[in-house]
PDB file of C-alpha atoms in Angstrom:
ATOM      1  CA  MET T   1     135.172 119.002 130.131  1.00 51.00           C
ATOM      2  CA  ALA T   2     137.064 116.798 132.568  1.00 48.00           C
ATOM      3  CA  THR T   3     138.679 119.866 134.182  1.00 48.00           C
ATOM      4  CA  ARG T   4     135.263 121.530 134.622  1.00 52.00           C
ATOM      5  CA  THR T   5     133.915 118.341 136.232  1.00 47.00           C
ATOM      6  CA  ILE T   6     136.835 118.223 138.674  1.00 46.00           C
ATOM      7  CA  ILE T   7     136.403 121.888 139.600  1.00 45.00           C
ATOM      8  CA  PHE T   8     132.660 121.426 140.128  1.00 47.00           C
ATOM      9  CA  SER T   9     133.248 118.345 142.289  1.00 48.00           C
ATOM     10  CA  PHE T  10     135.797 120.221 144.353  1.00 44.00           C
ATOM     11  CA  VAL T  11     133.518 123.221 144.901  1.00 45.00           C
ATOM     12  CA  PHE T  12     130.604 120.947 145.799  1.00 46.00           C
ATOM     13  CA  ALA T  13     132.710 119.035 148.340  1.00 48.00           C
ATOM     14  CA  MET T  14     133.896 122.311 149.883  1.00 47.00           C
ATOM     15  CA  MET T  15     130.300 123.549 150.160  1.00 47.00           C
ATOM     16  CA  MET T  16     129.215 120.289 151.805  1.00 44.00           C
ATOM     17  CA  SER T  17     132.110 120.391 154.233  1.00 42.00           C
ATOM     18  CA  PHE T  18     131.268 123.990 155.150  1.00 42.00           C
ATOM     19  CA  THR T  19     127.627 123.109 155.668  1.00 42.00           C
ATOM     20  CA  VAL T  20     128.517 120.138 157.913  1.00 40.00           C
ATOM     21  CA  PHE T  21     131.068 122.201 159.844  1.00 42.00           C
ATOM     22  CA  CYS T  22     128.562 124.962 160.514  1.00 49.00           C
ATOM     23  CA  SER T  23     125.848 122.505 161.594  1.00 69.00           C
ATOM     24  CA  ALA T  24     127.068 122.480 165.203  1.00 80.00           C
ATOM     25  CA  ARG T  25     124.549 124.241 167.421  1.00 89.00           C
ATOM     26  CA  ILE T  26     124.900 126.595 170.377  1.00 92.00           C
ATOM     27  CA  TYR T  27     122.383 126.261 173.206  1.00 94.00           C
ATOM     28  CA  LYS T  28     121.882 128.886 175.895  1.00 93.00           C
ATOM     29  CA  VAL T  29     121.206 126.859 179.016  1.00 93.00           C
ATOM     30  CA  GLY T  30     117.871 127.856 180.557  1.00 89.00           C
ATOM     31  CA  ASP T  31     117.124 130.105 177.597  1.00 88.00           C
ATOM     32  CA  SER T  32     116.307 133.665 178.702  1.00 86.00           C
ATOM     33  CA  GLU T  33     116.433 132.837 182.422  1.00 87.00           C
ATOM     34  CA  GLY T  34     120.003 131.531 182.233  1.00 91.00           C
ATOM     35  CA  TRP T  35     121.762 129.373 184.811  1.00 93.00           C
ATOM     36  CA  THR T  36     119.899 129.770 188.123  1.00 87.00           C
ATOM     37  CA  ALA T  37     118.211 127.795 190.882  1.00 81.00           C
ATOM     38  CA  LYS T  38     114.807 126.429 189.800  1.00 73.00           C
ATOM     39  CA  ASP T  39     113.314 123.047 190.561  1.00 69.00           C
ATOM     40  CA  ASP T  40     113.534 120.628 187.606  1.00 69.00           C
ATOM     41  CA  VAL T  41     113.792 123.500 185.119  1.00 78.00           C
ATOM     42  CA  TYR T  42     116.945 122.105 183.454  1.00 88.00           C
ATOM     43  CA  TYR T  43     115.564 118.613 183.044  1.00 83.00           C
ATOM     44  CA  ALA T  44     112.569 120.143 181.282  1.00 85.00           C
ATOM     45  CA  TRP T  45     114.846 122.475 179.283  1.00 90.00           C
ATOM     46  CA  ALA T  46     116.973 119.573 177.993  1.00 87.00           C
ATOM     47  CA  GLU T  47     113.878 117.579 177.055  1.00 83.00           C
ATOM     48  CA  ALA T  48     111.964 120.497 175.452  1.00 82.00           C
ATOM     49  CA  ASP T  49     111.752 120.896 171.659  1.00 78.00           C
ATOM     50  CA  HIS T  50     113.217 117.414 171.207  1.00 79.00           C
ATOM     51  CA  LYS T  51     116.758 118.689 171.733  1.00 87.00           C
ATOM     52  CA  GLU T  52     119.568 116.453 170.445  1.00 89.00           C
ATOM     53  CA  PHE T  53     123.041 117.294 171.616  1.00 91.00           C
ATOM     54  CA  HIS T  54     125.877 116.252 169.305  1.00 90.00           C
ATOM     55  CA  VAL T  55     129.642 116.240 169.597  1.00 88.00           C
ATOM     56  CA  GLY T  56     130.683 119.745 168.547  1.00 86.00           C
ATOM     57  CA  ASP T  57     127.631 121.526 169.994  1.00 90.00           C
ATOM     58  CA  SER T  58     128.194 124.166 172.671  1.00 92.00           C
ATOM     59  CA  LEU T  59     126.391 125.097 175.880  1.00 94.00           C
ATOM     60  CA  VAL T  60     126.335 128.725 177.015  1.00 94.00           C
ATOM     61  CA  PHE T  61     125.938 129.278 180.763  1.00 94.00           C
ATOM     62  CA  GLU T  62     125.041 132.814 181.826  1.00 93.00           C
ATOM     63  CA  TYR T  63     124.835 133.695 185.555  1.00 92.00           C
ATOM     64  CA  ASP T  64     126.113 135.912 188.366  1.00 90.00           C
ATOM     65  CA  PRO T  65     129.708 134.739 189.051  1.00 87.00           C
ATOM     66  CA  ASN T  66     129.656 136.303 192.540  1.00 86.00           C
ATOM     67  CA  ILE T  67     127.315 133.610 193.825  1.00 86.00           C
ATOM     68  CA  ASN T  68     127.508 130.895 191.224  1.00 88.00           C
ATOM     69  CA  ASP T  69     129.660 128.809 188.852  1.00 91.00           C
ATOM     70  CA  VAL T  70     129.445 125.818 186.532  1.00 92.00           C
ATOM     71  CA  THR T  71     131.054 122.610 187.757  1.00 92.00           C
ATOM     72  CA  HIS T  72     131.418 119.723 185.298  1.00 91.00           C
ATOM     73  CA  VAL T  73     131.295 116.535 187.415  1.00 90.00           C
ATOM     74  CA  SER T  74     132.265 113.069 186.328  1.00 84.00           C
ATOM     75  CA  GLY T  75     129.239 110.874 187.084  1.00 86.00           C
ATOM     76  CA  SER T  76     125.581 110.483 187.942  1.00 86.00           C
ATOM     77  CA  LEU T  77     126.354 109.954 191.653  1.00 87.00           C
ATOM     78  CA  GLU T  78     128.147 113.283 191.973  1.00 89.00           C
ATOM     79  CA  TYR T  79     125.295 114.859 189.992  1.00 91.00           C
ATOM     80  CA  GLU T  80     122.598 113.342 192.174  1.00 90.00           C
ATOM     81  CA  PHE T  81     124.234 114.304 195.482  1.00 90.00           C
ATOM     82  CA  CYS T  82     125.601 117.715 194.336  1.00 89.00           C
ATOM     83  CA  ASP T  83     129.164 116.507 195.035  1.00 88.00           C
ATOM     84  CA  TYR T  84     131.638 118.988 193.535  1.00 85.00           C
ATOM     85  CA  SER T  85     134.750 117.763 195.439  1.00 82.00           C
ATOM     86  CA  SER T  86     136.442 116.171 192.362  1.00 80.00           C
ATOM     87  CA  PRO T  87     135.305 118.109 189.293  1.00 84.00           C
ATOM     88  CA  LYS T  88     136.390 117.489 185.756  1.00 84.00           C
ATOM     89  CA  ALA T  89     136.310 121.239 185.133  1.00 86.00           C
ATOM     90  CA  VAL T  90     135.103 124.406 186.797  1.00 86.00           C
ATOM     91  CA  TYR T  91     133.959 127.588 185.030  1.00 88.00           C
ATOM     92  CA  ASN T  92     133.241 130.865 186.776  1.00 87.00           C
ATOM     93  CA  THR T  93     133.316 133.754 184.229  1.00 87.00           C
ATOM     94  CA  GLY T  94     129.534 134.312 184.281  1.00 88.00           C
ATOM     95  CA  HIS T  95     129.435 133.689 180.514  1.00 90.00           C
ATOM     96  CA  ASP T  96     130.885 130.231 179.912  1.00 90.00           C
ATOM     97  CA  VAL T  97     130.910 128.499 176.525  1.00 90.00           C
ATOM     98  CA  VAL T  98     131.368 124.727 176.992  1.00 91.00           C
ATOM     99  CA  THR T  99     131.925 122.760 173.797  1.00 89.00           C
ATOM    100  CA  LEU T 100     130.805 119.126 173.973  1.00 89.00           C
ATOM    101  CA  THR T 101     133.788 117.226 172.628  1.00 86.00           C
ATOM    102  CA  LYS T 102     132.929 113.668 173.723  1.00 85.00           C
ATOM    103  CA  PRO T 103     129.818 111.477 173.378  1.00 86.00           C
ATOM    104  CA  GLY T 104     127.948 110.126 176.385  1.00 87.00           C
ATOM    105  CA  PHE T 105     126.324 111.683 179.452  1.00 90.00           C
ATOM    106  CA  HIS T 106     127.678 115.023 180.691  1.00 93.00           C
ATOM    107  CA  TYR T 107     126.774 116.356 184.162  1.00 94.00           C
ATOM    108  CA  PHE T 108     126.872 119.998 185.209  1.00 95.00           C
ATOM    109  CA  ILE T 109     126.040 121.403 188.627  1.00 94.00           C
ATOM    110  CA  THR T 110     126.728 124.573 190.633  1.00 92.00           C
ATOM    111  CA  SER T 111     129.104 124.336 193.584  1.00 89.00           C
ATOM    112  CA  ASN T 112     126.635 126.539 195.494  1.00 88.00           C
ATOM    113  CA  GLN T 113     125.203 123.480 197.164  1.00 85.00           C
ATOM    114  CA  ALA T 114     121.987 125.150 198.368  1.00 86.00           C
ATOM    115  CA  GLN T 115     121.162 126.084 194.785  1.00 89.00           C
ATOM    116  CA  CYS T 116     122.213 122.703 193.422  1.00 90.00           C
ATOM    117  CA  VAL T 117     119.814 121.006 195.846  1.00 88.00           C
ATOM    118  CA  LEU T 118     117.087 123.336 194.631  1.00 88.00           C
ATOM    119  CA  GLY T 119     117.577 121.973 191.128  1.00 89.00           C
ATOM    120  CA  GLN T 120     120.415 123.963 189.530  1.00 92.00           C
ATOM    121  CA  LYS T 121     121.985 121.068 187.674  1.00 93.00           C
ATOM    122  CA  LEU T 122     121.947 119.790 184.131  1.00 94.00           C
ATOM    123  CA  GLU T 123     122.374 116.324 182.570  1.00 93.00           C
ATOM    124  CA  VAL T 124     122.794 116.071 178.805  1.00 92.00           C
ATOM    125  CA  LEU T 125     123.296 113.037 176.537  1.00 89.00           C
ATOM    126  CA  VAL T 126     125.718 113.817 173.766  1.00 89.00           C
ATOM    127  CA  ILE T 127     125.507 111.822 170.521  1.00 86.00           C
ATOM    128  CA  HIS T 128     128.447 111.227 168.227  1.00 76.00           C
ATOM    129  CA  ASP T 129     127.788 111.865 164.551  1.00 68.00           C
ATOM    130  CA  PRO T 130     130.848 110.964 162.416  1.00 62.00           C
ATOM    131  CA  SER T 131     129.732 113.268 159.646  1.00 62.00           C
ATOM    132  CA  ARG T 132     130.048 116.304 161.890  1.00 59.00           C
ATOM    133  CA  PRO T 133     133.610 117.501 162.708  1.00 57.00           C
ATOM    134  CA  VAL T 134     134.239 119.111 166.061  1.00 51.00           C
ATOM    135  CA  PRO T 135     134.684 122.909 165.650  1.00 52.00           C
ATOM    136  CA  PRO T 136     137.139 124.690 167.945  1.00 53.00           C
ATOM    137  CA  PRO T 137     135.514 126.346 171.005  1.00 49.00           C
ATOM    138  CA  PRO T 138     134.899 130.076 170.539  1.00 48.00           C
ATOM    139  CA  PRO T 139     137.352 132.244 172.408  1.00 48.00           C
ATOM    140  CA  SER T 140     135.981 133.907 175.537  1.00 45.00           C
ATOM    141  CA  LYS T 141     138.064 137.056 175.009  1.00 45.00           C
ATOM    142  CA  ILE T 142     140.104 138.478 172.179  1.00 47.00           C
ATOM    143  CA  LEU T 143     143.613 139.044 173.505  1.00 49.00           C
ATOM    144  CA  PRO T 144     146.848 139.637 171.705  1.00 57.00           C
ATOM    145  CA  ASP T 145     149.192 136.672 171.483  1.00 63.00           C
ATOM    146  CA  GLY T 146     151.598 136.809 174.388  1.00 80.00           C
ATOM    147  CA  LYS T 147     154.458 134.630 175.486  1.00 89.00           C
ATOM    148  CA  THR T 148     154.066 130.960 176.383  1.00 91.00           C
ATOM    149  CA  TYR T 149     155.940 129.771 179.457  1.00 94.00           C
ATOM    150  CA  LYS T 150     156.483 126.086 180.134  1.00 94.00           C
ATOM    151  CA  VAL T 151     156.079 125.803 183.909  1.00 95.00           C
ATOM    152  CA  GLY T 152     159.165 124.202 185.466  1.00 91.00           C
ATOM    153  CA  ASN T 153     161.094 124.534 182.189  1.00 87.00           C
ATOM    154  CA  SER T 154     162.225 121.287 180.534  1.00 86.00           C
ATOM    155  CA  GLN T 155     161.134 118.906 183.314  1.00 88.00           C
ATOM    156  CA  GLY T 156     157.643 120.334 183.650  1.00 93.00           C
ATOM    157  CA  TRP T 157     155.162 120.378 186.549  1.00 95.00           C
ATOM    158  CA  LYS T 158     156.731 118.095 189.171  1.00 94.00           C
ATOM    159  CA  VAL T 159     158.193 118.126 192.675  1.00 94.00           C
ATOM    160  CA  TYR T 160     161.786 119.383 192.783  1.00 93.00           C
ATOM    161  CA  ASP T 161     164.375 118.984 195.541  1.00 93.00           C
ATOM    162  CA  ASP T 162     164.294 122.730 196.146  1.00 93.00           C
ATOM    163  CA  ILE T 163     160.950 123.440 197.861  1.00 93.00           C
ATOM    164  CA  ASP T 164     161.236 127.075 196.683  1.00 93.00           C
ATOM    165  CA  PHE T 165     161.810 126.088 193.025  1.00 95.00           C
ATOM    166  CA  TYR T 166     158.557 127.530 191.584  1.00 96.00           C
ATOM    167  CA  ASN T 167     158.838 130.766 193.558  1.00 93.00           C
ATOM    168  CA  LYS T 168     162.289 131.338 192.071  1.00 94.00           C
ATOM    169  CA  TRP T 169     161.078 130.283 188.585  1.00 95.00           C
ATOM    170  CA  SER T 170     158.229 132.812 188.715  1.00 94.00           C
ATOM    171  CA  GLU T 171     160.310 135.689 190.120  1.00 91.00           C
ATOM    172  CA  GLU T 172     162.668 135.522 187.152  1.00 90.00           C
ATOM    173  CA  LYS T 173     159.857 136.383 184.716  1.00 92.00           C
ATOM    174  CA  GLN T 174     157.416 139.185 183.926  1.00 92.00           C
ATOM    175  CA  PHE T 175     153.932 137.911 183.114  1.00 93.00           C
ATOM    176  CA  HIS T 176     151.305 139.964 181.313  1.00 90.00           C
ATOM    177  CA  VAL T 177     147.668 139.552 180.338  1.00 87.00           C
ATOM    178  CA  GLY T 178     147.598 137.431 177.187  1.00 83.00           C
ATOM    179  CA  ASP T 179     150.513 135.199 178.202  1.00 89.00           C
ATOM    180  CA  THR T 180     150.005 131.450 178.547  1.00 90.00           C
ATOM    181  CA  LEU T 181     151.278 128.918 181.080  1.00 93.00           C
ATOM    182  CA  LEU T 182     151.967 125.384 179.826  1.00 93.00           C
ATOM    183  CA  PHE T 183     151.737 122.673 182.472  1.00 94.00           C
ATOM    184  CA  GLU T 184     153.142 119.305 181.420  1.00 93.00           C
ATOM    185  CA  TYR T 185     152.919 116.339 183.786  1.00 93.00           C
ATOM    186  CA  ASP T 186     151.794 112.716 184.237  1.00 89.00           C
ATOM    187  CA  ASN T 187     148.012 113.023 184.609  1.00 82.00           C
ATOM    188  CA  GLU T 188     147.792 109.597 186.248  1.00 81.00           C
ATOM    189  CA  VAL T 189     149.339 111.015 189.412  1.00 83.00           C
ATOM    190  CA  ASN T 190     149.003 114.777 189.086  1.00 90.00           C
ATOM    191  CA  ASP T 191     146.777 117.730 188.098  1.00 92.00           C
ATOM    192  CA  VAL T 192     146.595 121.545 188.146  1.00 92.00           C
ATOM    193  CA  TYR T 193     144.107 123.427 190.295  1.00 93.00           C
ATOM    194  CA  GLU T 194     143.833 127.213 190.051  1.00 91.00           C
ATOM    195  CA  ILE T 195     142.735 128.524 193.435  1.00 90.00           C
ATOM    196  CA  SER T 196     141.485 131.925 194.505  1.00 84.00           C
ATOM    197  CA  GLY T 197     143.621 133.260 197.308  1.00 85.00           C
ATOM    198  CA  ASP T 198     146.811 133.499 199.320  1.00 86.00           C
ATOM    199  CA  LEU T 199     145.467 131.531 202.301  1.00 89.00           C
ATOM    200  CA  GLU T 200     144.439 128.560 200.131  1.00 90.00           C
ATOM    201  CA  PHE T 201     147.856 128.735 198.457  1.00 93.00           C
ATOM    202  CA  ILE T 202     149.768 128.690 201.753  1.00 93.00           C
ATOM    203  CA  THR T 203     147.681 125.847 203.202  1.00 93.00           C
ATOM    204  CA  CYS T 204     147.436 123.851 199.930  1.00 93.00           C
ATOM    205  CA  ASP T 205     143.642 124.013 200.113  1.00 90.00           C
ATOM    206  CA  SER T 206     142.188 122.894 196.745  1.00 88.00           C
ATOM    207  CA  THR T 207     138.609 122.288 197.877  1.00 85.00           C
ATOM    208  CA  SER T 208     137.158 125.380 196.116  1.00 82.00           C
ATOM    209  CA  PRO T 209     139.073 125.761 192.884  1.00 84.00           C
ATOM    210  CA  VAL T 210     138.621 128.489 190.276  1.00 81.00           C
ATOM    211  CA  SER T 211     139.414 125.954 187.560  1.00 82.00           C
ATOM    212  CA  VAL T 212     140.683 122.392 187.270  1.00 84.00           C
ATOM    213  CA  HIS T 213     142.987 120.941 184.590  1.00 85.00           C
ATOM    214  CA  LYS T 214     143.783 117.253 184.231  1.00 84.00           C
ATOM    215  CA  THR T 215     144.953 116.568 180.680  1.00 83.00           C
ATOM    216  CA  GLY T 216     148.687 116.360 181.395  1.00 87.00           C
ATOM    217  CA  GLN T 217     149.356 119.098 178.895  1.00 87.00           C
ATOM    218  CA  ASP T 218     147.325 122.107 179.977  1.00 86.00           C
ATOM    219  CA  LEU T 219     147.493 125.555 178.421  1.00 86.00           C
ATOM    220  CA  VAL T 220     146.223 128.202 180.838  1.00 87.00           C
ATOM    221  CA  ARG T 221     145.710 131.663 179.370  1.00 85.00           C
ATOM    222  CA  LEU T 222     146.266 134.560 181.754  1.00 87.00           C
ATOM    223  CA  THR T 223     143.249 136.760 181.035  1.00 83.00           C
ATOM    224  CA  LYS T 224     143.277 139.010 184.115  1.00 84.00           C
ATOM    225  CA  SER T 225     145.909 141.083 185.872  1.00 85.00           C
ATOM    226  CA  GLY T 226     146.707 140.354 189.516  1.00 89.00           C
ATOM    227  CA  VAL T 227     148.034 137.359 191.460  1.00 92.00           C
ATOM    228  CA  HIS T 228     147.201 133.845 190.160  1.00 94.00           C
ATOM    229  CA  TYR T 229     147.659 130.763 192.274  1.00 95.00           C
ATOM    230  CA  PHE T 230     148.150 127.158 191.063  1.00 96.00           C
ATOM    231  CA  VAL T 231     148.554 123.994 193.140  1.00 95.00           C
ATOM    232  CA  THR T 232     148.242 120.241 192.768  1.00 95.00           C
ATOM    233  CA  SER T 233     145.492 118.451 194.626  1.00 91.00           C
ATOM    234  CA  HIS T 234     147.777 115.413 195.069  1.00 88.00           C
ATOM    235  CA  SER T 235     148.299 114.754 198.780  1.00 81.00           C
ATOM    236  CA  GLY T 236     151.797 115.652 199.893  1.00 91.00           C
ATOM    237  CA  TYR T 237     152.981 117.091 196.539  1.00 95.00           C
ATOM    238  CA  CYS T 238     151.756 120.623 197.188  1.00 95.00           C
ATOM    239  CA  GLU T 239     153.294 120.614 200.710  1.00 95.00           C
ATOM    240  CA  ALA T 240     156.567 119.518 199.049  1.00 95.00           C
ATOM    241  CA  GLY T 241     156.576 122.680 196.914  1.00 95.00           C
ATOM    242  CA  LEU T 242     154.436 121.812 193.906  1.00 96.00           C
ATOM    243  CA  LYS T 243     152.599 125.129 193.780  1.00 96.00           C
ATOM    244  CA  LEU T 244     153.014 128.269 191.705  1.00 96.00           C
ATOM    245  CA  GLN T 245     152.190 131.902 192.289  1.00 95.00           C
ATOM    246  CA  VAL T 246     152.447 134.345 189.372  1.00 94.00           C
ATOM    247  CA  ILE T 247     151.929 138.078 189.323  1.00 92.00           C
ATOM    248  CA  VAL T 248     150.287 139.117 186.081  1.00 91.00           C
ATOM    249  CA  GLY T 249     150.671 142.705 184.816  1.00 88.00           C
ATOM    250  CA  PRO T 250     148.244 144.467 182.475  1.00 84.00           C
ATOM    251  CA  LEU T 251     148.550 144.377 178.689  1.00 73.00           C
ATOM    252  CA  PRO T 252     151.837 145.972 177.607  1.00 65.00           C
ATOM    253  CA  GLU T 253     151.144 149.382 176.124  1.00 57.00           C
ATOM    254  CA  ALA T 254     151.933 149.725 172.464  1.00 45.00           C
ATOM    255  CA  VAL T 255     154.732 152.150 171.585  1.00 38.00           C
ATOM    256  CA  ALA T 256     153.269 155.208 169.921  1.00 37.00           C
ATOM    257  CA  PHE T 257     155.751 155.498 167.080  1.00 38.00           C
ATOM    258  CA  SER T 258     153.756 158.357 165.608  1.00 40.00           C
ATOM    259  CA  SER T 259     154.887 160.550 168.525  1.00 40.00           C
ATOM    260  CA  PHE T 260     158.496 160.367 167.356  1.00 39.00           C
ATOM    261  CA  PRO T 261     159.729 162.817 164.722  1.00 43.00           C
ATOM    262  CA  LYS T 262     159.865 161.307 161.261  1.00 41.00           C
ATOM    263  CA  LYS T 263     163.112 163.179 160.544  1.00 42.00           C
ATOM    264  CA  VAL T 264     166.114 163.813 162.699  1.00 42.00           C
ATOM    265  CA  ASP T 265     167.038 167.498 162.872  1.00 44.00           C
ATOM    266  CA  LEU T 266     170.618 167.094 161.699  1.00 45.00           C
ATOM    267  CA  SER T 267     171.413 170.753 162.149  1.00 53.00           C
ATOM    268  CA  ALA T 268     170.482 170.555 165.819  1.00 51.00           C
ATOM    269  CA  MET T 269     172.675 167.479 166.192  1.00 54.00           C
ATOM    270  CA  GLU T 270     175.531 169.287 164.517  1.00 61.00           C
ATOM    271  CA  ARG T 271     175.120 172.229 166.882  1.00 57.00           C
ATOM    272  CA  LEU T 272     175.239 169.851 169.886  1.00 55.00           C
ATOM    273  CA  ASN T 273     178.389 168.158 168.546  1.00 61.00           C
ATOM    274  CA  ASN T 274     180.032 171.519 167.974  1.00 61.00           C
ATOM    275  CA  TRP T 275     179.135 172.578 171.508  1.00 57.00           C
ATOM    276  CA  LEU T 276     180.622 169.388 172.942  1.00 57.00           C
ATOM    277  CA  LYS T 277     183.818 169.910 170.969  1.00 61.00           C
ATOM    278  CA  THR T 278     184.425 173.224 172.712  1.00 56.00           C
ATOM    279  CA  PHE T 279     185.041 171.258 175.946  1.00 53.00           C
ATOM    280  CA  LYS T 280     187.705 169.114 174.324  1.00 54.00           C
ATOM    281  CA  HIS T 281     189.948 172.077 173.394  1.00 53.00           C
TER     282      HIS T 281
END
């Protein structure tokens, strides 16, 4: 009887945990219209249907990435004046899933300032509920596990005496889609900005980043082939060589083992050996 009671209690606890875990909600920002420029539409959207955003909930932003993005800014002032110069994070895939991992106010704008001024910005108040654990964010793409490279090796993302250090570090490696870069650094004085082009890389221009990382231990998944550029926004550090360019190749093709013969034709091998022996005599 005691064993049955323990088993029942365990199953009940597991069911309750599963129910709580699955209680996190996913909200598509703007509903069917998505993330676009419309006056006050996102204030009304956040208020409609008595929405309550909790830690662990996710926001889905859908939009045209050719003319738009999602910029997570740090405060109400940046939100009010559409100031995207020092973002907490930048998303630009066109289908971004942002998991709300901290309580408090969160502010999202577009860096397309004309559209931001027209009303393309969102403010949400996130409530912390201790009974709801934070689920991991859903992956944006399913990619095979690749290699993980710690940028700068043991000493991490820092300025080295050799201004060409990161160029040499990158040239020694072959990067592929699915690989991951690990940036480790002191986030009190440093950061990682992924930028879009060669000119920005040469001139250390971080004003229009593709993405921004500031945790001090950033894992950046390489999801597209081509050239990727990373710099620090810290004045003087980038000019001193703290910038990285990596060339990412496509997914490595799997070896088609089925194309190989399952048996070795030993008789053919014997004939070859016999033929070679004729040259030794």
